[in-house]
Coordinates of C-alpha atoms in Angstrom, one line a residue:
Chain A
X1 CA 11.1 -7.7 2.0
X2 CA 8.9 -5.8 4.5
X3 CA 7.0 -2.8 3.2
X4 CA 6.7 0.6 4.8
X5 CA 6.0 0.0 8.5
X6 CA 4.0 2.5 10.5
X7 CA 3.1 2.3 14.1
X8 CA 1.0 2.4 16.0
X9 CA -1.9 1.5 13.8
X10 CA -4.3 3.3 16.1
X11 CA -3.5 6.0 18.6
X12 CA -5.9 7.7 21.0
X13 CA -4.8 10.9 22.7
X14 CA -6.6 13.4 24.9
X15 CA -6.6 17.0 23.9
X16 CA -3.4 18.7 24.9
X17 CA -1.3 15.5 24.8
X18 CA 1.5 14.8 22.4
X19 CA 1.2 12.2 19.5
X20 CA 4.3 10.5 18.0
X21 CA 3.8 8.6 14.8
X22 CA 6.6 6.4 13.5
X23 CA 7.5 5.3 10.0
X24 CA 10.1 2.8 8.9
X25 CA 10.7 3.1 5.2
X26 CA 11.2 0.1 2.9
X27 CA 14.7 -1.3 2.8
X28 CA 16.8 0.7 0.4
X29 CA 14.5 3.7 0.5
X30 CA 16.0 6.9 1.7
X31 CA 13.1 9.3 1.0
X32 CA 10.1 9.6 3.3
X33 CA 6.9 11.5 2.8
X34 CA 4.0 12.1 5.3
X35 CA 0.4 12.7 4.2
X36 CA -2.7 13.4 6.2
X37 CA -6.2 12.1 5.3
X38 CA -9.1 13.9 7.0
X39 CA -12.4 12.0 7.1
X40 CA -14.0 11.7 3.7
X41 CA -11.2 13.6 2.0
X42 CA -8.1 12.8 -0.1
X43 CA -4.6 12.7 1.1
X44 CA -2.8 16.0 1.6
X45 CA 0.9 16.2 1.5
X46 CA 2.6 17.4 4.7
X47 CA 6.4 16.9 4.5
X48 CA 9.2 15.3 2.5
X49 CA 12.4 14.2 4.3
X50 CA 15.6 12.5 3.5
X51 CA 18.0 11.3 6.1
X52 CA 18.7 14.2 8.6
X53 CA 17.1 16.7 6.2
X54 CA 13.7 18.2 5.6
X55 CA 13.4 18.8 1.9
X56 CA 9.9 20.2 1.6
X57 CA 7.6 21.0 4.5
X58 CA 5.2 23.2 2.6
X59 CA 2.2 21.1 3.8
X60 CA 3.0 21.2 7.5
X61 CA 0.9 23.3 9.8
X62 CA 3.0 26.1 11.1
X63 CA 2.5 25.3 14.8
X64 CA 2.6 22.1 16.9
X65 CA 3.7 19.8 14.0
X66 CA 7.2 18.6 13.4
X67 CA 8.9 15.8 11.6
X68 CA 12.3 14.2 11.5
X69 CA 14.2 11.4 9.8
X70 CA 17.3 10.7 11.8
X71 CA 20.4 9.0 10.5
X72 CA 19.4 5.9 12.5
X73 CA 15.9 4.8 13.2
X74 CA 12.4 5.6 11.9
X75 CA 11.0 8.9 10.7
X76 CA 8.9 10.5 13.4
X77 CA 5.9 12.8 12.9
X78 CA 5.3 14.7 16.2
X79 CA 2.1 16.6 17.1
X80 CA 2.2 18.6 20.2
X81 CA -0.8 19.7 22.2
X82 CA -3.3 17.8 20.0
X83 CA -6.7 19.1 19.3
X84 CA -9.8 17.4 18.0
X85 CA -9.1 18.7 14.5
X86 CA -5.9 16.6 14.4
X87 CA -8.0 13.4 14.3
X88 CA -7.1 11.8 10.9
X89 CA -5.3 9.0 9.3
X90 CA -1.6 9.8 8.8
X91 CA 0.2 7.9 6.0
X92 CA 3.8 7.6 5.3
X93 CA 5.4 6.7 2.0
X94 CA 8.9 6.0 1.0
X95 CA 10.9 5.9 -2.2
X96 CA 14.4 5.4 -3.6
X97 CA 16.6 8.3 -4.6
X98 CA 15.0 8.5 -8.0
X99 CA 11.5 8.5 -6.7
X100 CA 11.1 4.9 -7.9
X101 CA 9.0 2.5 -5.9
X102 CA 6.9 5.0 -4.1
X103 CA 5.1 2.9 -1.5
X104 CA 2.6 3.7 1.2
X105 CA 2.3 2.3 4.7
X106 CA -1.0 1.2 6.2
X107 CA -1.3 4.4 8.2
X108 CA -1.8 5.5 11.8
X109 CA -5.3 6.5 12.7
X110 CA -5.1 9.2 15.3
X111 CA -8.2 10.0 17.4
X112 CA -8.2 12.9 19.8
X113 CA -10.8 12.7 22.5
Chain B
X1 CA -1.2 25.4 -8.3
X2 CA -1.6 21.8 -9.5
X3 CA -4.8 20.1 -8.7
X4 CA -6.9 17.0 -9.3
X5 CA -10.7 16.8 -9.6
X6 CA -12.6 13.5 -9.3
X7 CA -16.2 12.7 -9.7
X8 CA -18.0 12.4 -6.5
X9 CA -19.2 9.1 -5.1
X10 CA -20.4 6.8 -4.1
X11 CA -20.6 5.0 -7.4
X12 CA -22.9 2.0 -6.9
X13 CA -22.8 -0.8 -9.5
X14 CA -24.0 -4.4 -9.9
X15 CA -21.4 -7.0 -10.4
X16 CA -20.1 -7.3 -14.0
X17 CA -21.2 -3.7 -14.8
X18 CA -18.9 -1.3 -16.7
X19 CA -17.1 1.2 -14.5
X20 CA -15.9 4.8 -15.3
X21 CA -14.5 7.1 -12.7
X22 CA -13.7 10.5 -14.1
X23 CA -10.5 12.4 -13.2
X24 CA -9.3 15.7 -14.6
X25 CA -6.2 17.6 -13.6
X26 CA -4.6 21.0 -13.8
X27 CA -0.8 21.2 -13.9
X28 CA 2.0 23.1 -15.3
X29 CA 4.4 21.1 -17.4
X30 CA 3.9 17.4 -18.0
X31 CA 2.9 15.5 -14.8
X32 CA 2.8 11.8 -14.2
X33 CA -0.7 10.5 -13.4
X34 CA -1.7 7.7 -11.0
X35 CA -4.7 5.8 -9.7
X36 CA -4.5 4.5 -6.2
X37 CA -6.9 2.2 -4.5
X38 CA -7.7 2.1 -0.7
X39 CA -9.5 -0.8 0.8
X40 CA -11.2 -0.3 4.2
X41 CA -8.7 0.2 7.0
X42 CA -5.7 -0.1 4.8
X43 CA -3.2 2.2 3.1
X44 CA -3.1 3.2 -0.5
X45 CA -1.9 0.8 -3.2
X46 CA -0.8 1.9 -6.6
X47 CA -3.2 0.6 -9.2
X48 CA -1.8 2.0 -12.4
X49 CA 0.2 4.9 -13.7
X50 CA 1.0 6.8 -16.9
X51 CA 4.0 9.1 -17.3
X52 CA 3.4 10.8 -20.7
X53 CA 0.6 11.8 -23.0
X54 CA -1.3 9.0 -24.7
X55 CA 0.2 6.4 -22.4
X56 CA -2.3 3.8 -21.2
X57 CA -1.8 2.4 -17.7
X58 CA -3.4 -1.0 -16.9
X59 CA -3.6 -3.5 -14.1
X60 CA -6.1 -6.1 -12.8
X61 CA -8.6 -5.2 -15.6
X62 CA -8.5 -1.5 -14.8
X63 CA -7.1 0.9 -17.4
X64 CA -6.7 4.7 -17.8
X65 CA -5.3 6.7 -20.7
X66 CA -3.4 10.0 -20.2
X67 CA -5.2 12.5 -22.4
X68 CA -3.3 15.7 -22.6
X69 CA -5.8 17.5 -24.8
X70 CA -8.6 17.0 -22.3
X71 CA -6.3 16.9 -19.2
X72 CA -8.0 13.7 -18.2
X73 CA -7.1 10.3 -16.8
X74 CA -10.4 8.5 -16.4
X75 CA -10.4 5.0 -14.8
X76 CA -12.3 2.2 -16.5
X77 CA -13.0 -1.4 -16.0
X78 CA -15.2 -3.6 -18.2
X79 CA -16.7 -5.8 -15.6
X80 CA -16.5 -5.0 -11.9
X81 CA -16.5 -7.5 -9.1
X82 CA -17.6 -7.2 -5.5
X83 CA -14.0 -7.3 -4.5
X84 CA -13.4 -4.1 -6.4
X85 CA -15.4 -2.2 -3.7
X86 CA -13.0 0.4 -2.4
X87 CA -12.1 4.1 -2.6
X88 CA -10.2 5.1 -5.7
X89 CA -7.9 8.1 -5.8
X90 CA -6.5 9.9 -8.8
X91 CA -3.2 11.7 -8.3
X92 CA -0.5 13.6 -10.1
X93 CA 3.1 14.2 -9.6
X94 CA 4.6 17.3 -11.1
X95 CA 8.2 16.2 -10.8
X96 CA 8.7 17.3 -7.2
X97 CA 8.2 13.7 -5.8
X98 CA 5.1 14.7 -3.7
X99 CA 1.7 13.5 -4.9
X100 CA -1.4 15.7 -5.3
X101 CA -4.6 13.7 -4.7
X102 CA -8.2 14.1 -5.7
X103 CA -10.8 13.7 -3.0
X104 CA -11.4 10.0 -3.8
X105 CA -14.4 8.1 -5.2
X106 CA -16.0 5.4 -3.3
X107 CA -17.1 2.4 -5.4
X108 CA -19.6 -0.1 -4.1
X109 CA -20.3 -3.2 -6.1
X110 CA -23.3 -5.4 -5.2
X111 CA -23.7 -9.0 -6.2

């Protein structure tokens, strides 16, 4: 039973490019959460999604960031026109309907050069 | 809003020493409390949790007690090993499914 799968593990983008981060939840999990970890800091909540719905995006920056969790396929966190300050580790977690089994992926480490 | 405060690191110990990492929280209502561990280059793993006052979570020799009167959830281990070297995060969930994390405490254990 595979865990939460994130890819790529490492992503390098030049300033101004787009970054797409993917997260496949655990089998049977229908809730996905994205967190960002800046260097030497804790994780900060970004967005909570269910299939085809954004439930809570209170932690998402207002511009350049978007997230989706389509009916088929992985959840995508998209960052447009990346800047150096976007360099961070982005973690995805998933859970069942009841919030049980909250499990984190290994993260995508984004470096903007 | 809800928040978590952890003692700053790094915490440096010799093998077999006693470990305490302090964690206090601010929350409305009755949150669930968690400790997560992050090994270098990896994601977070749930170490233990407690869902109501006076509950004690325990796992792999680590334990923490949910203290409502002091709003604390301190992590302890009686005898640390080199393999326990990692970053430890205290977190709470206020019933909205999202987790609120402390800034993390790096533990370094030397032989």
